[in-house]
Amino acid sequence: MKKITLAFLFLGAFAVKAQEVQKDSVAPVTVETLKELVEDHSMKLTGFEERFSTMESVVNELAKIKVSGYIQAQYEMYDSWASDGTQHGVQVTGSAYEDNSFYIRRARIKFTYKPIDGVNFVLQPNFEVHQVTMKDAYVQLNDRWLNTFSLWVGQFNRPTYDVEYSSSSREFAERSLMTRTLYPTERDQGAKLEADFATNFNFPLRLQFAVLNGNFGEGA
């Protein structure tokens, strides 16, 4: 009797499973179904293309910005003796003494934005211990046809060899004493027209004509 009951239970379970499989069977594929699937995927791809185009435009704009800079640290050592035989640093004011210390001599970061070919916007702040100053703030318009002429307007290097010589190419961190005396800030405000015949004609000649304030960036 138990065997017969188990047989009926197995048959009932098998029949229920067969009905579930029949209900879950794959529907027949038709042309309309395929058409709906293709349209659905096309809409998804269109959405991805729009997002990609937006991201691509943002990346292209960021690629027009160039950031560079450098940090120059300095260590100063002071050695002096007081009248009582004790050793101190250099006395600055009153009873305050300045001891050996590190500090930031220069910390510059340069932003160059090139919206179109031949146009450059440049900003270069300088971070010191006691102040933040703007070293460069100018727009440069380059000749795209002869690749020879360029116009600078704003605050830029004085048109002298030593001042315009790149800091990364100098053998010493500081410029010559003559340059630091005549051009203390190395910059001035005005406009400059430059013709460099070495870029296109391979002729070692560069001409510069500048109209400047003459205050060397030290105020009015």
Short mmCIF file of C-alpha atoms in Angstrom, two decimals:
data_model
loop_
_atom_site.label_atom_id
_atom_site.label_comp_id
_atom_site.label_asym_id
_atom_site.label_seq_id
_atom_site.Cartn_x
_atom_site.Cartn_y
_atom_site.Cartn_z
CA MET A 1 0.00 0.00 0.00
CA LYS A 2 2.87 2.37 0.82
CA LYS A 3 4.51 1.62 -2.52
CA ILE A 4 1.29 2.49 -4.40
CA THR A 5 0.92 5.76 -2.45
CA LEU A 6 4.52 6.77 -3.24
CA ALA A 7 3.98 5.95 -6.91
CA PHE A 8 0.92 8.20 -7.08
CA LEU A 9 2.85 11.04 -5.35
CA PHE A 10 5.69 10.77 -7.87
CA LEU A 11 3.25 10.77 -10.77
CA GLY A 12 1.46 13.85 -9.37
CA ALA A 13 4.72 15.76 -8.90
CA PHE A 14 5.82 14.84 -12.42
CA ALA A 15 2.53 16.06 -13.90
CA VAL A 16 2.77 19.42 -12.07
CA LYS A 17 6.40 19.87 -13.22
CA ALA A 18 5.42 19.13 -16.79
CA GLN A 19 2.69 21.79 -16.69
CA GLU A 20 5.16 24.39 -15.31
CA VAL A 21 7.66 23.60 -18.07
CA GLN A 22 4.93 23.93 -20.67
CA LYS A 23 3.89 27.32 -19.28
CA ASP A 24 7.52 28.58 -19.17
CA SER A 25 8.36 27.40 -22.65
CA VAL A 26 9.96 29.98 -24.95
CA ALA A 27 7.52 31.95 -27.03
CA PRO A 28 7.98 31.65 -30.77
CA VAL A 29 10.24 34.32 -32.33
CA THR A 30 8.52 36.52 -34.85
CA VAL A 31 9.59 39.40 -37.09
CA GLU A 32 7.73 41.87 -34.88
CA THR A 33 9.59 40.63 -31.79
CA LEU A 34 12.96 41.02 -33.50
CA LYS A 35 11.99 44.49 -34.70
CA GLU A 36 11.11 45.57 -31.14
CA LEU A 37 14.40 44.23 -29.81
CA VAL A 38 16.40 46.05 -32.48
CA GLU A 39 14.59 49.33 -31.79
CA ASP A 40 15.15 48.93 -28.05
CA HIS A 41 18.89 48.38 -28.51
CA SER A 42 19.09 51.26 -30.98
CA MET A 43 17.59 53.64 -28.42
CA LYS A 44 20.08 52.47 -25.80
CA LEU A 45 23.02 52.95 -28.19
CA THR A 46 21.79 56.45 -29.05
CA GLY A 47 21.74 57.36 -25.36
CA PHE A 48 25.29 56.07 -24.92
CA GLU A 49 26.45 58.07 -27.94
CA GLU A 50 25.00 61.29 -26.50
CA ARG A 51 26.72 60.70 -23.16
CA PHE A 52 30.01 59.89 -24.90
CA SER A 53 29.79 63.06 -27.02
CA THR A 54 29.29 65.17 -23.89
CA MET A 55 32.27 63.56 -22.15
CA GLU A 56 34.40 63.93 -25.28
CA SER A 57 33.70 67.68 -25.49
CA VAL A 58 34.66 68.13 -21.83
CA VAL A 59 37.90 66.16 -22.29
CA ASN A 60 38.77 68.20 -25.40
CA GLU A 61 38.36 71.45 -23.46
CA LEU A 62 40.51 70.17 -20.58
CA ALA A 63 43.19 69.10 -23.06
CA LYS A 64 43.59 72.77 -24.03
CA ILE A 65 44.82 73.61 -20.51
CA LYS A 66 48.46 72.95 -19.62
CA VAL A 67 49.64 73.14 -16.00
CA SER A 68 53.30 73.28 -15.00
CA GLY A 69 55.38 74.70 -12.17
CA TYR A 70 58.14 74.16 -9.66
CA ILE A 71 59.03 74.61 -5.98
CA GLN A 72 62.37 75.94 -4.74
CA ALA A 73 63.18 75.38 -1.07
CA GLN A 74 65.98 77.14 0.77
CA TYR A 75 67.86 76.53 4.01
CA GLU A 76 69.40 79.43 5.95
CA MET A 77 71.96 79.01 8.72
CA TYR A 78 72.63 81.78 11.27
CA ASP A 79 75.53 81.80 13.72
CA SER A 80 76.04 84.58 16.29
CA TRP A 81 77.07 84.79 19.93
CA ALA A 82 75.55 86.91 22.70
CA SER A 83 77.62 88.90 25.20
CA ASP A 84 77.02 86.29 27.92
CA GLY A 85 78.62 83.60 25.79
CA THR A 86 75.44 81.90 24.70
CA GLN A 87 74.82 81.17 21.03
CA HIS A 88 71.73 82.45 19.26
CA GLY A 89 70.45 83.08 15.82
CA VAL A 90 70.39 86.52 14.28
CA GLN A 91 68.40 89.01 16.34
CA VAL A 92 65.56 90.45 14.30
CA THR A 93 63.50 92.71 16.58
CA GLY A 94 63.76 93.16 20.32
CA SER A 95 64.59 89.86 21.97
CA ALA A 96 63.40 87.69 19.07
CA TYR A 97 66.03 85.60 17.28
CA GLU A 98 65.88 83.95 13.90
CA ASP A 99 67.39 80.47 13.99
CA ASN A 100 68.39 78.05 11.27
CA SER A 101 65.36 77.19 9.21
CA PHE A 102 63.93 75.99 5.92
CA TYR A 103 61.50 78.08 3.92
CA ILE A 104 59.96 78.23 0.47
CA ARG A 105 61.97 80.53 -1.79
CA ARG A 106 59.68 80.14 -4.79
CA ALA A 107 56.57 78.11 -5.54
CA ARG A 108 55.16 78.85 -8.96
CA ILE A 109 52.39 77.24 -10.94
CA LYS A 110 51.75 78.18 -14.57
CA PHE A 111 48.42 77.82 -16.36
CA THR A 112 48.40 77.98 -20.16
CA TYR A 113 45.08 77.90 -21.99
CA LYS A 114 45.03 77.47 -25.76
CA PRO A 115 41.42 77.89 -26.98
CA ILE A 116 42.37 77.96 -30.68
CA ASP A 117 45.53 77.56 -32.67
CA GLY A 118 47.73 80.65 -32.33
CA VAL A 119 46.17 82.07 -29.12
CA ASN A 120 47.59 81.46 -25.64
CA PHE A 121 46.36 82.78 -22.28
CA VAL A 122 48.96 82.53 -19.51
CA LEU A 123 48.63 82.98 -15.72
CA GLN A 124 51.50 82.30 -13.32
CA PRO A 125 51.13 83.14 -9.61
CA ASN A 126 54.10 82.98 -7.26
CA PHE A 127 53.59 81.72 -3.69
CA GLU A 128 56.02 83.06 -1.09
CA VAL A 129 56.07 82.84 2.70
CA HIS A 130 54.56 86.29 3.28
CA GLN A 131 52.64 87.00 0.06
CA VAL A 132 51.22 85.72 -3.21
CA THR A 133 52.09 87.72 -6.33
CA MET A 134 51.14 87.43 -9.99
CA LYS A 135 54.26 86.94 -12.09
CA ASP A 136 52.68 86.46 -15.53
CA ALA A 137 49.27 87.46 -16.83
CA TYR A 138 49.19 87.95 -20.59
CA VAL A 139 47.69 86.85 -23.87
CA GLN A 140 49.93 85.80 -26.74
CA LEU A 141 48.76 85.98 -30.37
CA ASN A 142 50.94 83.97 -32.75
CA ASP A 143 51.22 84.31 -36.52
CA ARG A 144 49.68 81.14 -38.02
CA TRP A 145 50.64 81.90 -41.64
CA LEU A 146 54.37 82.77 -41.55
CA ASN A 147 54.94 81.32 -38.06
CA THR A 148 57.25 84.26 -37.39
CA PHE A 149 55.43 87.10 -35.61
CA SER A 150 53.78 87.17 -32.19
CA LEU A 151 52.05 89.85 -30.12
CA TRP A 152 52.12 89.85 -26.30
CA VAL A 153 49.77 92.00 -24.20
CA GLY A 154 49.69 92.06 -20.39
CA GLN A 155 52.38 91.43 -17.76
CA PHE A 156 55.31 89.36 -19.01
CA ASN A 157 59.12 89.06 -18.90
CA ARG A 158 61.17 92.11 -19.76
CA PRO A 159 62.61 91.70 -23.29
CA THR A 160 66.20 91.02 -22.22
CA TYR A 161 68.24 87.88 -22.75
CA ASP A 162 68.93 87.04 -19.12
CA VAL A 163 65.34 87.65 -17.95
CA GLU A 164 63.79 85.62 -20.76
CA TYR A 165 66.24 82.75 -20.37
CA SER A 166 64.31 79.81 -18.95
CA SER A 167 64.77 79.00 -15.27
CA SER A 168 64.94 75.29 -16.10
CA SER A 169 67.98 75.89 -18.37
CA ARG A 170 70.07 78.07 -16.03
CA GLU A 171 73.03 76.65 -14.14
CA PHE A 172 72.17 78.66 -11.00
CA ALA A 173 68.85 79.30 -9.31
CA GLU A 174 69.35 83.09 -9.19
CA ARG A 175 69.89 85.40 -12.14
CA SER A 176 72.86 87.71 -12.41
CA LEU A 177 73.28 90.64 -9.99
CA MET A 178 72.96 93.13 -12.85
CA THR A 179 69.59 91.70 -13.89
CA ARG A 180 68.30 91.62 -10.31
CA THR A 181 69.38 95.25 -9.84
CA LEU A 182 68.00 96.68 -13.08
CA TYR A 183 64.86 94.50 -13.23
CA PRO A 184 64.00 93.55 -9.64
CA THR A 185 60.75 91.78 -10.47
CA GLU A 186 61.85 90.70 -13.98
CA ARG A 187 58.37 91.60 -15.27
CA ASP A 188 56.65 94.66 -16.63
CA GLN A 189 53.28 95.58 -18.09
CA GLY A 190 52.66 96.61 -21.68
CA ALA A 191 52.72 95.19 -25.20
CA LYS A 192 55.46 93.47 -27.17
CA LEU A 193 55.81 92.59 -30.85
CA GLU A 194 58.29 89.84 -31.62
CA ALA A 195 59.65 88.49 -34.92
CA ASP A 196 61.57 85.21 -34.69
CA PHE A 197 63.09 84.25 -38.04
CA ALA A 198 64.58 81.02 -36.71
CA THR A 199 61.25 79.19 -36.45
CA ASN A 200 60.37 79.24 -40.14
CA PHE A 201 63.39 80.55 -42.06
CA ASN A 202 66.15 78.87 -39.98
CA PHE A 203 67.87 82.27 -39.66
CA PRO A 204 69.25 83.08 -36.17
CA LEU A 205 67.61 86.48 -35.76
CA ARG A 206 64.93 87.65 -33.33
CA LEU A 207 63.63 91.21 -33.16
CA GLN A 208 61.56 92.62 -30.29
CA PHE A 209 59.75 95.93 -29.97
CA ALA A 210 58.04 96.65 -26.66
CA VAL A 211 56.09 99.51 -25.08
CA LEU A 212 56.15 99.14 -21.27
CA ASN A 213 55.13 101.07 -18.18
CA GLY A 214 58.68 101.17 -16.88
CA ASN A 215 57.74 100.51 -13.23
CA PHE A 216 58.99 96.91 -13.37
CA GLY A 217 55.77 95.60 -11.82
CA GLU A 218 56.37 97.50 -8.56
CA GLY A 219 53.22 99.58 -8.55
CA ALA A 220 52.07 102.82 -10.16
#
